Amino acid sequence: MTVDIKKAQDVYKDAGESVIFTTLMLNHKDLKAEKDAIAEFSDMSNSIINSMRIRDPEAQAHIAWGFGSDAWDYLFPNAPKPKELENFKEIKGPKYTAVSTPGDIFIHVRSKKMAVCYELMDQFMGILRPITSVEDETHGFRYIEGRAIIGFIDGTENPAGVESMDYTLIDDDPEFNNGSYAFAQKYIHNMEAWKSLKTEDQEKAIGRHKFSDRELADDEKLPNAHNVASKDEEGGVEHKIVRMNVPFSDPAKDITGTYFIGYSKDFAVTNRMLTNMFTKSDRLLDFSTPITGNLFFIPSKTTLEKIADGEY
């Protein structure tokens, strides 16, 4: 099937200048009230987004939101289910673990202006706040030159532009085509230890030159360099996802990290990348500790219309 961009949420490459990631838990107290609110949100969210784009077109607001596996089962027990939607299973490596944490509703808002992110989230939560509690809210920002907080250019291998839709939009699950899978993972960095490394040692850990972003020769990289350990080459072919990683920080508290968000049409690809990272003890994990890990399904606008109309 050919995917239809017009029916998809914003799951293409656009990390934004300002970002809010929000993970919510349903109250699980009054199914009818919660389902009614989700139907209202499915109906109203696109109108809220379109209104904001008219009010401030230069802000370039982009939004994607969706459901965790438990939320789908709770809200829509008699409906079909996206075939790869399940609770993320933690991945235990020799040294580090990709943890699995709760999440029912996930919202990813980004814009050139934090004021626009705030306005959108304020309106969204006006609908969702009565039926949810907050599991996590993270405010991110674009770092200098679009670099990761550790100083390297991020997302170099991302598919560009419209090409990204080939990697993010589901095309083999008819009920849910034009949707996407989002994997969200929040990392805390040991910046003092990372900054103590010489530049050449940082480059060996990442597998790229820090300033030019050119890839190192294979014999210059560590065997577990990040751009080696995080690849998925299942079947002899390199598979890709769309990453929109975002730095966050509370500098006075000495808390700095990266919010990893990966969109894909096939979560198996993302999962193999994570498995490679943790089983091969990716060198970057010596400085980066994951504290969350959730899988979400991002519905197409067609699916949102069905939810709004009570068809699920």
Coordinates of C-alpha atoms in Angstrom, one line a residue:
M1 CA 0.0 0.0 0.0
T2 CA 1.1 3.6 -0.7
V3 CA 1.1 5.7 2.5
D4 CA -0.8 9.0 2.6
I5 CA 1.1 11.8 4.3
K6 CA -2.1 13.8 4.7
K7 CA -3.6 11.2 6.9
A8 CA -0.6 10.9 9.2
Q9 CA 0.4 12.8 12.4
D10 CA 3.7 14.6 12.5
V11 CA 6.1 11.7 12.7
Y12 CA 8.7 13.0 10.3
K13 CA 12.0 14.7 11.1
D14 CA 11.4 18.0 12.8
A15 CA 13.0 18.1 16.2
G16 CA 11.9 21.7 16.8
E17 CA 13.6 24.5 18.8
S18 CA 11.4 23.9 21.9
V19 CA 9.9 20.6 22.8
I20 CA 7.5 19.1 25.4
F21 CA 7.3 15.4 25.9
T22 CA 4.4 14.2 28.2
T23 CA 3.6 10.7 29.4
L24 CA 0.2 10.4 31.1
M25 CA -1.5 7.6 33.0
L26 CA -5.3 7.1 32.7
N27 CA -7.1 7.1 36.1
H28 CA -8.6 3.7 35.4
K29 CA -11.6 4.7 37.6
D30 CA -14.5 5.5 35.2
L31 CA -14.1 3.9 31.8
K32 CA -17.0 5.8 30.2
A33 CA -15.8 9.2 31.4
E34 CA -12.2 8.4 30.3
K35 CA -13.3 7.0 26.9
D36 CA -15.5 10.1 26.3
A37 CA -12.6 12.4 27.1
I38 CA -10.3 10.5 24.7
A39 CA -13.0 10.7 22.0
E40 CA -13.3 14.4 22.6
F41 CA -9.5 14.8 22.5
S42 CA -9.3 12.7 19.3
D43 CA -11.9 15.0 17.8
M44 CA -10.6 18.3 19.1
S45 CA -6.8 17.9 19.0
N46 CA -6.5 18.5 15.2
S47 CA -8.7 21.6 15.5
I48 CA -6.5 23.0 18.3
I49 CA -3.4 22.3 16.3
N50 CA -4.8 23.9 13.1
S51 CA -6.0 27.0 15.1
M52 CA -2.5 27.4 16.6
R53 CA -0.9 27.2 13.1
I54 CA -3.2 30.0 11.9
R55 CA -2.5 32.1 15.0
D56 CA 1.3 31.7 14.7
P57 CA 2.3 30.1 11.4
E58 CA 6.0 31.0 11.9
A59 CA 6.1 28.9 15.1
Q60 CA 5.9 25.7 12.9
A61 CA 4.1 23.6 15.5
H62 CA 4.2 19.9 15.0
I63 CA 2.5 17.3 17.2
A64 CA 2.1 13.6 17.5
W65 CA 0.3 11.7 20.2
G66 CA -0.8 8.2 20.9
F67 CA -1.5 5.2 23.2
G68 CA 0.4 2.6 25.2
S69 CA -0.6 -1.0 25.0
D70 CA -2.5 -1.1 28.3
A71 CA -4.4 2.0 27.5
W72 CA -5.5 0.6 24.2
D73 CA -6.7 -2.6 25.9
Y74 CA -8.5 -0.6 28.6
L75 CA -10.2 1.9 26.3
F76 CA -10.9 -0.3 23.3
P77 CA -11.2 -3.9 24.5
N78 CA -13.4 -5.0 21.6
A79 CA -11.5 -3.2 18.8
P80 CA -8.7 -4.4 16.6
K81 CA -5.2 -3.6 17.9
P82 CA -2.1 -2.5 16.1
K83 CA -0.2 -5.7 15.5
E84 CA 3.1 -4.5 17.2
L85 CA 1.6 -2.6 20.0
E86 CA 2.7 -4.2 23.3
N87 CA 4.3 -3.2 26.5
F88 CA 8.0 -2.7 26.0
K89 CA 10.0 -5.6 27.4
E90 CA 13.2 -4.5 29.2
I91 CA 16.5 -5.5 27.6
K92 CA 19.2 -6.8 29.9
G93 CA 22.7 -6.5 28.6
P94 CA 26.0 -7.7 30.3
K95 CA 26.4 -4.2 32.0
Y96 CA 23.3 -2.1 31.4
T97 CA 19.5 -2.5 31.1
A98 CA 17.0 -0.8 28.9
V99 CA 14.2 -0.4 31.5
S100 CA 10.5 -0.6 30.8
T101 CA 8.3 2.0 32.5
P102 CA 4.5 2.8 32.4
G103 CA 2.7 5.0 29.9
D104 CA -0.8 5.2 28.7
I105 CA -0.9 8.4 26.7
F106 CA 2.1 10.1 25.0
I107 CA 2.2 13.6 23.6
H108 CA 5.1 15.0 21.6
V109 CA 4.9 18.8 20.9
R110 CA 7.6 20.8 19.2
S111 CA 7.8 24.3 17.8
K112 CA 10.1 27.2 17.3
K113 CA 8.6 28.8 20.4
M114 CA 8.1 27.4 23.9
A115 CA 5.1 29.7 24.3
V116 CA 3.3 27.8 21.5
C117 CA 4.3 24.4 23.1
Y118 CA 2.8 25.7 26.3
E119 CA -0.4 27.0 24.7
L120 CA -1.0 23.7 22.9
M121 CA -0.3 21.6 26.0
D122 CA -2.5 23.8 28.2
Q123 CA -5.4 23.3 25.8
F124 CA -4.7 19.6 25.5
M125 CA -4.6 19.1 29.2
G126 CA -7.8 21.0 29.7
I127 CA -9.4 17.9 28.1
L128 CA -7.1 15.2 29.5
R129 CA -6.3 16.5 33.0
P130 CA -9.5 15.2 34.6
I131 CA -8.9 11.7 33.5
T132 CA -5.1 11.3 33.8
S133 CA -2.1 11.8 36.1
V134 CA 1.3 12.8 34.9
E135 CA 4.0 10.0 34.7
D136 CA 6.6 12.3 33.1
E137 CA 6.9 15.7 31.6
T138 CA 10.1 16.8 30.0
H139 CA 10.9 20.1 28.4
G140 CA 13.6 20.0 25.8
F141 CA 15.5 22.4 23.6
R142 CA 17.6 22.6 20.5
Y143 CA 21.3 22.7 21.5
I144 CA 23.9 24.8 19.7
E145 CA 24.2 23.9 16.0
G146 CA 21.5 21.2 16.5
R147 CA 24.1 19.1 18.3
A148 CA 23.3 16.5 20.9
I149 CA 24.1 17.7 24.5
I150 CA 27.3 15.6 24.4
G151 CA 28.6 17.8 21.5
F152 CA 28.1 15.6 18.4
I153 CA 25.8 16.2 15.5
D154 CA 22.7 14.1 16.1
G155 CA 20.5 12.2 13.6
T156 CA 23.1 12.1 10.8
E157 CA 21.7 8.8 9.5
N158 CA 18.0 10.0 9.6
P159 CA 16.1 9.7 6.4
A160 CA 15.5 13.2 5.1
G161 CA 12.2 15.0 4.2
V162 CA 9.4 13.1 2.6
E163 CA 11.7 10.0 2.4
S164 CA 11.2 9.7 6.2
M165 CA 7.6 8.6 5.6
D166 CA 8.9 5.4 4.0
Y167 CA 10.3 4.5 7.4
T168 CA 7.7 5.8 9.8
L169 CA 4.3 5.2 8.3
I170 CA 2.7 1.7 8.7
D171 CA 1.8 0.2 5.4
D172 CA 1.1 -3.4 6.1
D173 CA -1.6 -3.3 8.9
P174 CA -4.7 -2.2 6.9
E175 CA -6.8 -1.1 9.9
F176 CA -3.9 1.1 11.1
N177 CA -2.0 2.1 8.0
N178 CA -0.5 5.7 8.1
G179 CA -0.1 5.3 11.8
S180 CA 3.4 4.9 13.4
Y181 CA 5.1 3.4 16.4
A182 CA 7.0 5.7 18.8
F183 CA 9.6 4.5 21.2
A184 CA 10.4 7.0 24.0
Q185 CA 13.4 6.7 26.3
K186 CA 14.8 9.2 28.7
Y187 CA 18.5 9.2 29.5
I188 CA 20.5 10.9 32.2
H189 CA 24.1 11.7 31.3
N190 CA 27.2 11.7 33.5
M191 CA 28.4 14.9 31.9
E192 CA 31.4 15.3 34.2
A193 CA 32.8 11.9 33.2
W194 CA 32.0 12.5 29.5
K195 CA 33.7 15.9 29.5
S196 CA 36.7 14.4 31.2
L197 CA 37.4 12.3 28.0
K198 CA 39.8 13.7 25.4
T199 CA 38.1 14.6 22.2
E200 CA 39.7 11.7 20.3
D201 CA 38.3 9.3 22.9
Q202 CA 34.9 10.8 22.6
E203 CA 35.1 10.4 18.8
K204 CA 36.1 6.7 19.2
A205 CA 33.1 6.2 21.5
I206 CA 30.7 7.7 19.0
G207 CA 32.4 6.6 15.8
R208 CA 32.5 10.1 14.2
H209 CA 34.7 13.2 14.2
K210 CA 33.2 15.7 16.7
F211 CA 33.4 18.9 14.7
S212 CA 33.2 17.8 11.0
D213 CA 30.8 14.8 11.7
R214 CA 32.7 12.6 9.3
E215 CA 32.6 9.0 10.1
L216 CA 35.8 7.4 11.5
A217 CA 37.5 4.6 9.7
D218 CA 36.4 1.2 11.1
D219 CA 39.8 0.6 12.6
E220 CA 39.7 3.9 14.4
K221 CA 36.4 3.2 16.2
L222 CA 35.9 1.2 19.4
P223 CA 34.3 -2.2 18.7
N224 CA 31.3 -1.0 20.7
A225 CA 31.2 2.6 19.3
H226 CA 27.7 4.0 19.3
N227 CA 27.3 4.1 15.5
V228 CA 28.4 0.5 15.3
A229 CA 26.5 -0.9 18.3
S230 CA 23.2 0.9 17.5
K231 CA 22.8 -0.3 13.9
D232 CA 20.3 -2.8 12.7
E233 CA 21.6 -4.7 9.7
E234 CA 19.1 -7.6 9.9
G235 CA 19.3 -9.7 6.7
G236 CA 22.4 -7.9 5.5
V237 CA 20.4 -4.6 5.0
E238 CA 20.7 -1.5 7.2
H239 CA 17.2 -0.6 8.5
K240 CA 16.4 3.0 9.6
I241 CA 14.0 4.8 11.8
V242 CA 13.4 8.6 12.3
R243 CA 15.1 9.9 15.5
M244 CA 14.2 13.3 17.0
N245 CA 16.5 13.2 20.1
V246 CA 16.3 16.3 22.3
P247 CA 18.5 17.6 25.1
F248 CA 17.0 18.6 28.5
S249 CA 18.7 20.0 31.6
D250 CA 18.3 21.4 35.0
P251 CA 21.9 22.9 35.2
A252 CA 21.7 24.1 38.8
K253 CA 20.7 20.6 39.9
D254 CA 23.4 19.0 37.7
I255 CA 20.8 17.0 35.8
T256 CA 21.3 16.8 32.1
G257 CA 20.1 14.2 29.6
T258 CA 18.7 13.3 26.2
Y259 CA 15.2 12.4 25.4
F260 CA 15.4 9.7 22.7
I261 CA 12.3 9.5 20.5
G262 CA 12.3 7.1 17.6
Y263 CA 9.4 6.8 15.1
S264 CA 9.1 3.7 12.9
K265 CA 6.6 1.8 10.8
D266 CA 8.0 -1.4 12.3
F267 CA 8.9 -1.4 16.0
A268 CA 11.0 -4.6 15.4
V269 CA 13.6 -2.4 13.8
T270 CA 13.9 -0.1 16.8
N271 CA 13.9 -3.0 19.2
R272 CA 16.8 -4.7 17.3
M273 CA 18.7 -1.4 17.5
L274 CA 18.1 -1.2 21.3
T275 CA 19.0 -4.9 21.7
N276 CA 22.3 -4.3 19.8
M277 CA 23.1 -1.3 22.0
F278 CA 22.5 -3.0 25.3
T279 CA 23.8 -6.5 24.5
K280 CA 27.0 -5.0 22.9
S281 CA 27.4 -2.6 25.8
D282 CA 27.4 0.5 23.6
R283 CA 30.3 2.7 24.8
L284 CA 27.8 5.7 25.2
L285 CA 26.0 3.7 27.9
D286 CA 29.0 4.1 30.1
F287 CA 27.9 7.8 30.4
S288 CA 24.1 7.5 29.7
T289 CA 21.6 5.8 32.0
P290 CA 18.0 5.1 30.7
I291 CA 15.4 5.9 33.3
T292 CA 12.3 5.4 31.1
G293 CA 11.3 3.2 28.2
N294 CA 7.8 3.1 26.6
L295 CA 6.3 2.0 23.3
F296 CA 3.3 3.9 21.9
F297 CA 1.1 3.7 18.8
I298 CA 0.5 7.0 17.0
P299 CA -2.8 6.7 15.2
S300 CA -3.5 8.1 11.8
K301 CA -6.1 10.8 11.4
T302 CA -8.4 8.2 10.0
T303 CA -8.1 6.1 13.2
L304 CA -8.6 9.2 15.4
E305 CA -11.8 9.9 13.5
K306 CA -13.0 6.4 14.4
I307 CA -12.2 6.9 18.0
A308 CA -13.9 10.3 18.0
D309 CA -17.0 8.7 16.5
G310 CA -17.1 5.9 19.0
E311 CA -16.4 3.2 16.5
Y312 CA -13.9 1.6 18.8

